[in-house]
mmCIF file of C-alpha atoms in Angstrom:
data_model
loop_
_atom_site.group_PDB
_atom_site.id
_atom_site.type_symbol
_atom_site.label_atom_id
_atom_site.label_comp_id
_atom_site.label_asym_id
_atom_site.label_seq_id
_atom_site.Cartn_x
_atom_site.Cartn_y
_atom_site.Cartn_z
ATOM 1 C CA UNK A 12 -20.486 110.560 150.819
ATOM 2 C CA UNK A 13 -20.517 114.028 148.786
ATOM 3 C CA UNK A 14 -21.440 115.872 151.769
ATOM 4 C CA UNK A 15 -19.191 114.182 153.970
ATOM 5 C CA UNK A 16 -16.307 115.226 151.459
ATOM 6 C CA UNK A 17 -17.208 118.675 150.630
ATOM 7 C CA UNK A 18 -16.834 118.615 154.549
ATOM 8 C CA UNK A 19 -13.597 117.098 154.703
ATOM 9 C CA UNK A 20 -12.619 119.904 151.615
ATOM 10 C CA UNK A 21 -13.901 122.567 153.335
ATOM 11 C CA UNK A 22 -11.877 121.447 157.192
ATOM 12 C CA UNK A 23 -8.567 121.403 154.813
ATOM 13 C CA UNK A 24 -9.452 124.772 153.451
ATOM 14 C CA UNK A 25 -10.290 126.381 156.646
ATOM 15 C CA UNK A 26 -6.909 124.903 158.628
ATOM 16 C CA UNK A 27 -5.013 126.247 155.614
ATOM 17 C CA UNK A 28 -6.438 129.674 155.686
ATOM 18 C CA UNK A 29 -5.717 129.503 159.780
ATOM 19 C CA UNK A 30 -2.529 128.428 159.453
ATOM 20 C CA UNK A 31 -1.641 131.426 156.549
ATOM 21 C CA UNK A 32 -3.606 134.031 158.992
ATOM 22 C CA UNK A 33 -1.736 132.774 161.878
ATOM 23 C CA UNK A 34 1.731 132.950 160.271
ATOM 24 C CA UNK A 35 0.990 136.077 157.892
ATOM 25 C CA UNK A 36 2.308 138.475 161.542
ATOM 26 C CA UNK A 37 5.033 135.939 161.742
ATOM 27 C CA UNK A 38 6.818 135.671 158.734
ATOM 28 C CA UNK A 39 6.152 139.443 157.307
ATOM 29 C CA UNK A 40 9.457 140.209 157.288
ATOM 30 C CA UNK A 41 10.494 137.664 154.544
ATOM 31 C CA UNK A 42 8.257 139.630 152.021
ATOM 32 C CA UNK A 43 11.211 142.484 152.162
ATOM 33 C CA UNK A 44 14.083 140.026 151.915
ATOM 34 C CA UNK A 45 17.519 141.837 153.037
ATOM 35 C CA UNK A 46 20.810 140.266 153.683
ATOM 36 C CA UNK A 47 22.603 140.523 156.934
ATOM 37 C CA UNK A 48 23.569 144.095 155.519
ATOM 38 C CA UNK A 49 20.169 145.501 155.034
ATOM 39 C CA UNK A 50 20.754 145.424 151.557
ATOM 40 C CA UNK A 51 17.808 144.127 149.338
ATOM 41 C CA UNK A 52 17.805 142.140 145.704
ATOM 42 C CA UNK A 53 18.129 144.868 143.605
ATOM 43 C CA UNK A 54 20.679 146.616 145.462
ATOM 44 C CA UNK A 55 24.037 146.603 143.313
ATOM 45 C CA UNK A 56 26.375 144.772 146.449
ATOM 46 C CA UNK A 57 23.384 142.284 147.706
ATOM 47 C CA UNK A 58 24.526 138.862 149.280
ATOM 48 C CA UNK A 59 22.186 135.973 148.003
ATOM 49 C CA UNK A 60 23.927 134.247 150.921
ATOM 50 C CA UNK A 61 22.685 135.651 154.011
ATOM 51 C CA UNK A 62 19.734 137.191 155.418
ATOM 52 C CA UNK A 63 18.293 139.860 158.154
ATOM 53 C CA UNK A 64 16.102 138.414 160.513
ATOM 54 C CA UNK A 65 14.897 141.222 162.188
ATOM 55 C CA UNK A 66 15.442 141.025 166.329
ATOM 56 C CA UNK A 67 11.804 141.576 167.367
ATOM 57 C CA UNK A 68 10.953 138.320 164.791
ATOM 58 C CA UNK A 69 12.751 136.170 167.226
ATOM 59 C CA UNK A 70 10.712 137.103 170.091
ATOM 60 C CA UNK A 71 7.644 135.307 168.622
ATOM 61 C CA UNK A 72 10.061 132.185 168.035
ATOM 62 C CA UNK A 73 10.020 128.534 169.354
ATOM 63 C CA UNK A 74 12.911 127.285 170.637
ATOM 64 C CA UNK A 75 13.663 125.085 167.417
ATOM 65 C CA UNK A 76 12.171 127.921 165.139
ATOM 66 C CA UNK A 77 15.473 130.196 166.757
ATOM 67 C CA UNK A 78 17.622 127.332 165.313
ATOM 68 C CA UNK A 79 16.354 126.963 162.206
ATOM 69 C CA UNK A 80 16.748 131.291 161.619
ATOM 70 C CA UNK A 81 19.956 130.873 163.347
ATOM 71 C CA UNK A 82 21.537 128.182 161.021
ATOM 72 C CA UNK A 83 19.332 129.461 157.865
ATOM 73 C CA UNK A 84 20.050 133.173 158.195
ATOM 74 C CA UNK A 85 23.540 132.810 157.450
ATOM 75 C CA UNK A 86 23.443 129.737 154.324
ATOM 76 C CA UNK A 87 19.781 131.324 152.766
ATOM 77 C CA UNK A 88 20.725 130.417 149.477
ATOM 78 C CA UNK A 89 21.042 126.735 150.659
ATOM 79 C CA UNK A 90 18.679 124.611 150.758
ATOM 80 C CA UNK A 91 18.210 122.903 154.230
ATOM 81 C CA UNK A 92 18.090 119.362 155.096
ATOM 82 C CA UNK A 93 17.357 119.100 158.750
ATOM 83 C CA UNK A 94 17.681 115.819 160.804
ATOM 84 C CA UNK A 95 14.840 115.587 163.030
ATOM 85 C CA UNK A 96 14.659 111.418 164.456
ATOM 86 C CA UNK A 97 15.093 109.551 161.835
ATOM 87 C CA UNK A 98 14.243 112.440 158.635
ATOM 88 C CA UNK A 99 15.298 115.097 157.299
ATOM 89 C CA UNK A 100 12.935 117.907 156.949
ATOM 90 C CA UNK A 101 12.848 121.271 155.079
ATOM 91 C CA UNK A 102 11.178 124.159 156.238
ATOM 92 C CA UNK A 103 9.500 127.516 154.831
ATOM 93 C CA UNK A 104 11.203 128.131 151.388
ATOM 94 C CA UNK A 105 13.045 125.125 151.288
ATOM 95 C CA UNK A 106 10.164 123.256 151.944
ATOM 96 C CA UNK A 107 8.604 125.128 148.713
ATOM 97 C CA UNK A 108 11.947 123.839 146.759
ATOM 98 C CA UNK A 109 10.950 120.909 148.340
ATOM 99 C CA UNK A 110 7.258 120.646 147.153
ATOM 100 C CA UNK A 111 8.241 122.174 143.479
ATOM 101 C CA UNK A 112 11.213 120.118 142.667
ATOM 102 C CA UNK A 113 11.372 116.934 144.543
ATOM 103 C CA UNK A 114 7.121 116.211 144.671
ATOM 104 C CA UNK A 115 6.987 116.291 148.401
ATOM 105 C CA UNK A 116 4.184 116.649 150.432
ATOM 106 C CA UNK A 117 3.550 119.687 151.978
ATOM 107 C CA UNK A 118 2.150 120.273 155.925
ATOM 108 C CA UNK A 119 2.008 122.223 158.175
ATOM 109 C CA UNK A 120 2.538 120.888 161.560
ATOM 110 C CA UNK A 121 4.880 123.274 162.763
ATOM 111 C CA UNK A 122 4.349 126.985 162.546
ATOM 112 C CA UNK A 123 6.371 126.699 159.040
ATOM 113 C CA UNK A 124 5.586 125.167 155.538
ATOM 114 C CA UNK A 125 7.552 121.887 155.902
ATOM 115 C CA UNK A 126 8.314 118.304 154.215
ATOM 116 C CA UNK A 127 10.579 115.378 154.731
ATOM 117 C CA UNK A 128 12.577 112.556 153.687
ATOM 118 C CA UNK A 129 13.614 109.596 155.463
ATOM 119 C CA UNK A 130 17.376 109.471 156.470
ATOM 120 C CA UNK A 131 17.969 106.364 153.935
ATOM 121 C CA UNK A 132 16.747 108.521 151.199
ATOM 122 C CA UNK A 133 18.937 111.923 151.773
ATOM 123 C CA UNK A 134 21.527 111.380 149.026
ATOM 124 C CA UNK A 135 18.792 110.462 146.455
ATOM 125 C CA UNK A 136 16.759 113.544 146.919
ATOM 126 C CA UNK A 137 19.827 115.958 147.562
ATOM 127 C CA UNK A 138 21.570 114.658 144.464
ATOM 128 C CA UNK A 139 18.882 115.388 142.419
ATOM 129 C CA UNK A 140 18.585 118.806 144.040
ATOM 130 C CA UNK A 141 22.315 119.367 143.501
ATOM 131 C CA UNK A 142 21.959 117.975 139.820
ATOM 132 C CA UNK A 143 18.792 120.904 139.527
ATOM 133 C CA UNK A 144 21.984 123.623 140.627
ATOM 134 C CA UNK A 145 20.747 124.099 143.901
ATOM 135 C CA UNK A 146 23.123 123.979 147.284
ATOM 136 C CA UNK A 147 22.118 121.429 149.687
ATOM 137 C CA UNK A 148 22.581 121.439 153.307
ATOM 138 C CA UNK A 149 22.997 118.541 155.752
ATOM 139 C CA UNK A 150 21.912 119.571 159.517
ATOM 140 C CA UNK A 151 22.621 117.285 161.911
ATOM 141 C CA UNK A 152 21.805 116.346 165.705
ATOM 142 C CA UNK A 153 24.855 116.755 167.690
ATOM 143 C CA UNK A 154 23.473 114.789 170.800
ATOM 144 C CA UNK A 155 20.877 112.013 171.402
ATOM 145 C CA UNK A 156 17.948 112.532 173.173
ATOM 146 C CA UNK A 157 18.977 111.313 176.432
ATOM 147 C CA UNK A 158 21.555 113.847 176.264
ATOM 148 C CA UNK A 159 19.302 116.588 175.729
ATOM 149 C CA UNK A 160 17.285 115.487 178.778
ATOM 150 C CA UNK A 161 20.900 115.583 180.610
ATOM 151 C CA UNK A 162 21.910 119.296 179.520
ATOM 152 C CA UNK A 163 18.379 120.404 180.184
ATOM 153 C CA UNK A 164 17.898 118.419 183.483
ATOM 154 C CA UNK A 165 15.353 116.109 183.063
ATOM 155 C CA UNK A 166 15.243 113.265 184.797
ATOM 156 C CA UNK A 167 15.626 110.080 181.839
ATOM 157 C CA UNK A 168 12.377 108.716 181.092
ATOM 158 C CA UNK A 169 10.429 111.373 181.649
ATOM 159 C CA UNK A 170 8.851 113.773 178.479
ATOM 160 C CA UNK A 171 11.494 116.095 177.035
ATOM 161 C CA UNK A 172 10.836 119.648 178.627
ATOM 162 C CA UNK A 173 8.888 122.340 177.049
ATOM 163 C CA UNK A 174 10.405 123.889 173.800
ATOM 164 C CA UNK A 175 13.222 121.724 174.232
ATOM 165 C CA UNK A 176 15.293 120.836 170.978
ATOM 166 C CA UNK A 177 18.199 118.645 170.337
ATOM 167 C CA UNK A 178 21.701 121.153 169.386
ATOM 168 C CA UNK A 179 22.041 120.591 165.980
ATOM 169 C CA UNK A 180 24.662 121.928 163.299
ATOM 170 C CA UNK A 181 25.263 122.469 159.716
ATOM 171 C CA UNK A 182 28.003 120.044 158.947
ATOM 172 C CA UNK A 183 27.901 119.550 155.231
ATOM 173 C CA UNK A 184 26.981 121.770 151.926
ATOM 174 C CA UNK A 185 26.927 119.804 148.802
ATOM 175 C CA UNK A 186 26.929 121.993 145.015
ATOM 176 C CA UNK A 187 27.670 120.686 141.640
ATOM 177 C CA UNK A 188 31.114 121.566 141.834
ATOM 178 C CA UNK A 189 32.137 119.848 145.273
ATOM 179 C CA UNK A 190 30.365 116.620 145.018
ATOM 180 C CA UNK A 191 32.882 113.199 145.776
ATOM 181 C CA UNK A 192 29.561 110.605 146.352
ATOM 182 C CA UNK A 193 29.302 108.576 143.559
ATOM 183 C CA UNK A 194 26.148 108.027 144.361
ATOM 184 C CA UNK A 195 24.871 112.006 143.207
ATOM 185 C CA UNK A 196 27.318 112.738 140.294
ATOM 186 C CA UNK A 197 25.686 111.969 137.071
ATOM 187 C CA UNK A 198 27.282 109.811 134.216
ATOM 188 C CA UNK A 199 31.228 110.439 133.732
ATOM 189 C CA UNK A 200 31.206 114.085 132.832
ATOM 190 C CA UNK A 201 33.912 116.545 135.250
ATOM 191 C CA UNK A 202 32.531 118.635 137.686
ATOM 192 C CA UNK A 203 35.104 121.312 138.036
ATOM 193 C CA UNK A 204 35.145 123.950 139.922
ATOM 194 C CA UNK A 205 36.838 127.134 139.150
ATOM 195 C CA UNK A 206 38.252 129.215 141.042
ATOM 196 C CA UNK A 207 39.448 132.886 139.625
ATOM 197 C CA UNK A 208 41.113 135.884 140.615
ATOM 198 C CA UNK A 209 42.071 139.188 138.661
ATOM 199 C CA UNK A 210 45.517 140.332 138.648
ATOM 200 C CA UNK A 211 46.744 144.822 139.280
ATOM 201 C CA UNK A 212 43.833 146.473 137.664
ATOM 202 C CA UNK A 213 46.161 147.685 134.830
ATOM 203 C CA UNK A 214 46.618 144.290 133.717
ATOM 204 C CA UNK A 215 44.756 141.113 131.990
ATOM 205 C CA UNK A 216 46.437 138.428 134.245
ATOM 206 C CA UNK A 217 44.368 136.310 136.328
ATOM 207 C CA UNK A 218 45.337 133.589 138.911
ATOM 208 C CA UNK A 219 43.030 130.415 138.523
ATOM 209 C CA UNK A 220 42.643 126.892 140.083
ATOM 210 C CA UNK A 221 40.642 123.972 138.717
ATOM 211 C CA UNK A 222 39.399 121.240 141.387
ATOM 212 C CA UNK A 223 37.499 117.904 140.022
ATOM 213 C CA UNK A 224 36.528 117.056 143.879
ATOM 214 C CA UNK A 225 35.271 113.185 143.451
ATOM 215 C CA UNK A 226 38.886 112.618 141.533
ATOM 216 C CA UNK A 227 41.229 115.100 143.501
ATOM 217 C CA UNK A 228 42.448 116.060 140.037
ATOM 218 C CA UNK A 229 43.638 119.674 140.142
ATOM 219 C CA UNK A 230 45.238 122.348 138.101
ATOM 220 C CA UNK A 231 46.449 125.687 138.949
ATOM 221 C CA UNK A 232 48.321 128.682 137.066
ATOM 222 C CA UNK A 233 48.460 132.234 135.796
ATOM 223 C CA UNK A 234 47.045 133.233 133.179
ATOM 224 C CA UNK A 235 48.430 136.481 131.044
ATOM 225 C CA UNK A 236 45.673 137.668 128.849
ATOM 226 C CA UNK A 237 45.041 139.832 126.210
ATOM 227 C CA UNK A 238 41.867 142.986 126.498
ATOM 228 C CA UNK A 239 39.857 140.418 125.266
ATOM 229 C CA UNK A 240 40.389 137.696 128.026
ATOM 230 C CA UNK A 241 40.654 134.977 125.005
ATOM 231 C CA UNK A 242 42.489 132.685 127.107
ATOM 232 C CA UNK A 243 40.114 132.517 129.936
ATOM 233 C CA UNK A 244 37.044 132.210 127.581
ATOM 234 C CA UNK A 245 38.919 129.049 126.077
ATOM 235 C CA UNK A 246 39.400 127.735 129.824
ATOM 236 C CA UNK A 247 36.006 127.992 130.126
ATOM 237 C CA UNK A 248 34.730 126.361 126.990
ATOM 238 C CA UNK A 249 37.392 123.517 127.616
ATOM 239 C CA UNK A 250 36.798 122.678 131.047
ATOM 240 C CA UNK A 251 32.799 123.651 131.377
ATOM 241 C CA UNK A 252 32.840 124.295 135.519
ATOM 242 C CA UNK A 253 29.700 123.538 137.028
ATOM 243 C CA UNK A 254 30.702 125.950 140.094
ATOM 244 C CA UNK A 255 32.683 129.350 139.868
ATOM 245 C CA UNK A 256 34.513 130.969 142.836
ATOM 246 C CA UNK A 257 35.920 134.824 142.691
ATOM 247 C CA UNK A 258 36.716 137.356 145.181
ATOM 248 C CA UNK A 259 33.216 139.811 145.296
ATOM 249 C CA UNK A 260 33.530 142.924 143.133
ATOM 250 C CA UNK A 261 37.271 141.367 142.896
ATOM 251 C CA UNK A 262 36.432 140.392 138.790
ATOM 252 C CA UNK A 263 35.638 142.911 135.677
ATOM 253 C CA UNK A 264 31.721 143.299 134.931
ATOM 254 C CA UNK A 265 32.736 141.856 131.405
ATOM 255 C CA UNK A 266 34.178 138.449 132.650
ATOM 256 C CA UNK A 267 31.875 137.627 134.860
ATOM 257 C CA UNK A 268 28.867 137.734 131.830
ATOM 258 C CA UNK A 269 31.340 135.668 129.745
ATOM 259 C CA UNK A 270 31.528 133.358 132.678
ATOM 260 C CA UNK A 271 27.514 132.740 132.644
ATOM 261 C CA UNK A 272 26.977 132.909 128.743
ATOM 262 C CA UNK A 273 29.512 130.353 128.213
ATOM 263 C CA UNK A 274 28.186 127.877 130.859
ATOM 264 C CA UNK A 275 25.272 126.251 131.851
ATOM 265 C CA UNK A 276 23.756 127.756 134.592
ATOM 266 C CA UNK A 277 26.814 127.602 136.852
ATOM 267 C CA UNK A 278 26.364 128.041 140.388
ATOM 268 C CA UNK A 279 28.101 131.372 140.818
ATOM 269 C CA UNK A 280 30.332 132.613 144.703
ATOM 270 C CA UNK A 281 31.319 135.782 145.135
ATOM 271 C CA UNK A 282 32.868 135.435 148.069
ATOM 272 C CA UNK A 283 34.565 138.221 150.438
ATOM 273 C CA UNK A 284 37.220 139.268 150.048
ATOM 274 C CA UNK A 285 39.492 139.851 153.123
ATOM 275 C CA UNK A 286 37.448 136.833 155.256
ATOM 276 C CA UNK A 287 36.682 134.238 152.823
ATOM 277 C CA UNK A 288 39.010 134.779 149.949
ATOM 278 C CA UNK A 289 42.373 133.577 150.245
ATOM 279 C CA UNK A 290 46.049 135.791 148.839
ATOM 280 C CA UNK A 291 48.229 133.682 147.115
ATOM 281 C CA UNK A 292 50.638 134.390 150.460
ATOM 282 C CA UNK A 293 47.737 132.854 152.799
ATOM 283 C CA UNK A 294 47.258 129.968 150.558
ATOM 284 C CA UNK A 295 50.959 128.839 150.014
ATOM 285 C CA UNK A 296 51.121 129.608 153.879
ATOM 286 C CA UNK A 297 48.230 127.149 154.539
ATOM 287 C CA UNK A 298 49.286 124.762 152.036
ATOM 288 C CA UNK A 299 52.895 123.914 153.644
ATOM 289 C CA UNK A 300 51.846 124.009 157.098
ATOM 290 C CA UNK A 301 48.983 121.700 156.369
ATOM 291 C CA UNK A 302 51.758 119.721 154.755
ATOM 292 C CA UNK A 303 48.709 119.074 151.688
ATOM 293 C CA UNK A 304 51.047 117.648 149.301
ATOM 294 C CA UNK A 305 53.688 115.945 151.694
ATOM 295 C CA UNK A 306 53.954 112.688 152.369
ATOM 296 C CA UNK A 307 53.789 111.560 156.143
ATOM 297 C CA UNK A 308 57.203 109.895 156.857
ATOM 298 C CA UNK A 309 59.231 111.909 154.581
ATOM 299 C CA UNK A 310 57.754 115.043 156.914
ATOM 300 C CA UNK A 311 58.385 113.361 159.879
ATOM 301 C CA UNK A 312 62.316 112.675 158.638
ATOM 302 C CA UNK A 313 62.212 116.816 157.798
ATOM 303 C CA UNK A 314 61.283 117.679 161.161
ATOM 304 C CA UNK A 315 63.539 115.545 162.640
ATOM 305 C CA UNK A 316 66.455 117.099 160.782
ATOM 306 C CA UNK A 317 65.151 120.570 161.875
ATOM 307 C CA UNK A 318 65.371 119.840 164.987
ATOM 308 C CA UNK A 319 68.409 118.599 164.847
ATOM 309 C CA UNK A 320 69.660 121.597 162.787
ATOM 310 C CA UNK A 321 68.507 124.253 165.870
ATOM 311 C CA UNK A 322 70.175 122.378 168.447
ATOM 312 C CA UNK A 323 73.786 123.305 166.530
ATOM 313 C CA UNK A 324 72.149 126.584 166.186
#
């Protein structure tokens, strides 16, 4: 029986150290981690949020391995939740989030480190992901099987062709901050998120927006501030956001400390400016023509009149 395990020890051991050989070529490139800019960690305008996958690294691909790089490289400080049948299953360093934080078995029967979770038990293990301030991402099939088989002509019944993978997208992200499933928020404390913007350079003001997602409770304002930003440090000690939002580079070295020594690890976005970060112009703009805060019939009753007003026009 000794022998026989020693054995069994020393076949895990030696399909470990394959697999690590095998995929040492392969994955290389992640031990320089760069974003989509070439920029690396310690590089004063790095983006935790994406990530260079170099384009001979995608020659060495599988199809579903292309996918995963495709989806990952631009959400790599998400973690991952990919449907796969009926799991979800995290791959390379999500699958190490996976392992650390969640106590999930590690394998490696793809060319990546991966684990899963059954579909039933998504929302338990991404709330308590979410709770731990990580981002959580829910990938989804987009067709069935038999509809792969159809795009990739292959007659139905018949094995799925070579490489073949099912089209799959990134349709939700869950953070502390934009959780509305009761399920994953924890006891009755707010989950705010803030979102801030700094005013002319030559002035204190700021433009801010509180959102409590799983109550639709929001506040919004200007605030005029002395050197000291007094008023926004209160805002923060009062309301305690779990997530913070600000245009990147768009907010004063100084403010943005005060913003993580006065909260508890908050997830932090610095977002760009010009493709991400809305003016107050674009925002009222998107707000009335979304018709956000107007209620159905009475808009209906206002177009009607404006129509009516341009034909006397």
């Amino acid at each position: 029986g000794r022998a026989m395990g020693n054995t069994v020890s020393e076949m895990k051991q030696d399909k470990v150290a394959k697999f690590d050989e095998k995929n040492k070529t392969r994955y290389k490139w992640l031990l320089d981690v760069r974003d989509k800019d070439g920029n690396k960690p310690e590089d004063p305008g790095y983006d935790p949020r994406t990530l260079q996958v170099p384009k001979a690294a995608y020659g060495a691909f599988t199809n579903f391995e292309r996918q995963f790089w495709d989806i990952k490289k631009d959400n790599f400080d998400v973690v991952l939740f990919f449907k796969k049948g009926k799991f979800f299953e995290m791959f390379e360093g999500d699958a190490d989030v996976g392992h650390r934080h969640l106590h999930l078995k590690m394998t490696d029967r793809t060319n990546m480190r991966m684990c899963g979770v059954p579909e039933s038990r998504f929302a338990t293990y991404a709330g308590q992901l979410v709770a731990k301030g990580f981002k959580v991402g829910r990938v989804e099939q987009m067709e069935t099987m038999n509809a792969m088989q159809k795009r990739t002509k292959v007659p139905l019944g018949k094995p799925a062709a070579k490489g073949a993978v099912c089209e799959r997208e990134l349709c939700q992200i869950l953070t502390q901050g934009t959780l509305t499933d009761e399920t994953m928020l924890e006891g009755h404390a707010s989950n705010f998120l803030l979102s801030i913007c700094a005013g002319p350079s030559a002035s204190a003001a700021f433009g801010v927006c509180l959102v409590e997602a799983s109550t639709g409770v929001f506040f919004v304002g200007e605030v005029s501030d002395d050197m000291m930003c007094t008023q926004i440090e209160t805002l923060l000690l009062k309301a305690k956001p779990r997530e913070v939002v600000f245009p990147k580079n768009g907010l004063d070295a100084g403010v943005v400390k005060m913003i993580r020594r006065h909260l508890d690890k908050p997830i932090i976005n610095a977002i760009d400016p010009v493709e991400q970060y809305w003016d107050s112009e674009t925002t009222l703009r998107e707000l009335q023509f979304a018709g956000y805060f107007s209620d159905k019939s009475a808009g209906a009753e206002k177009g009607k009149d404006g129509e009516k007003a341009g034909d006397k026009e």
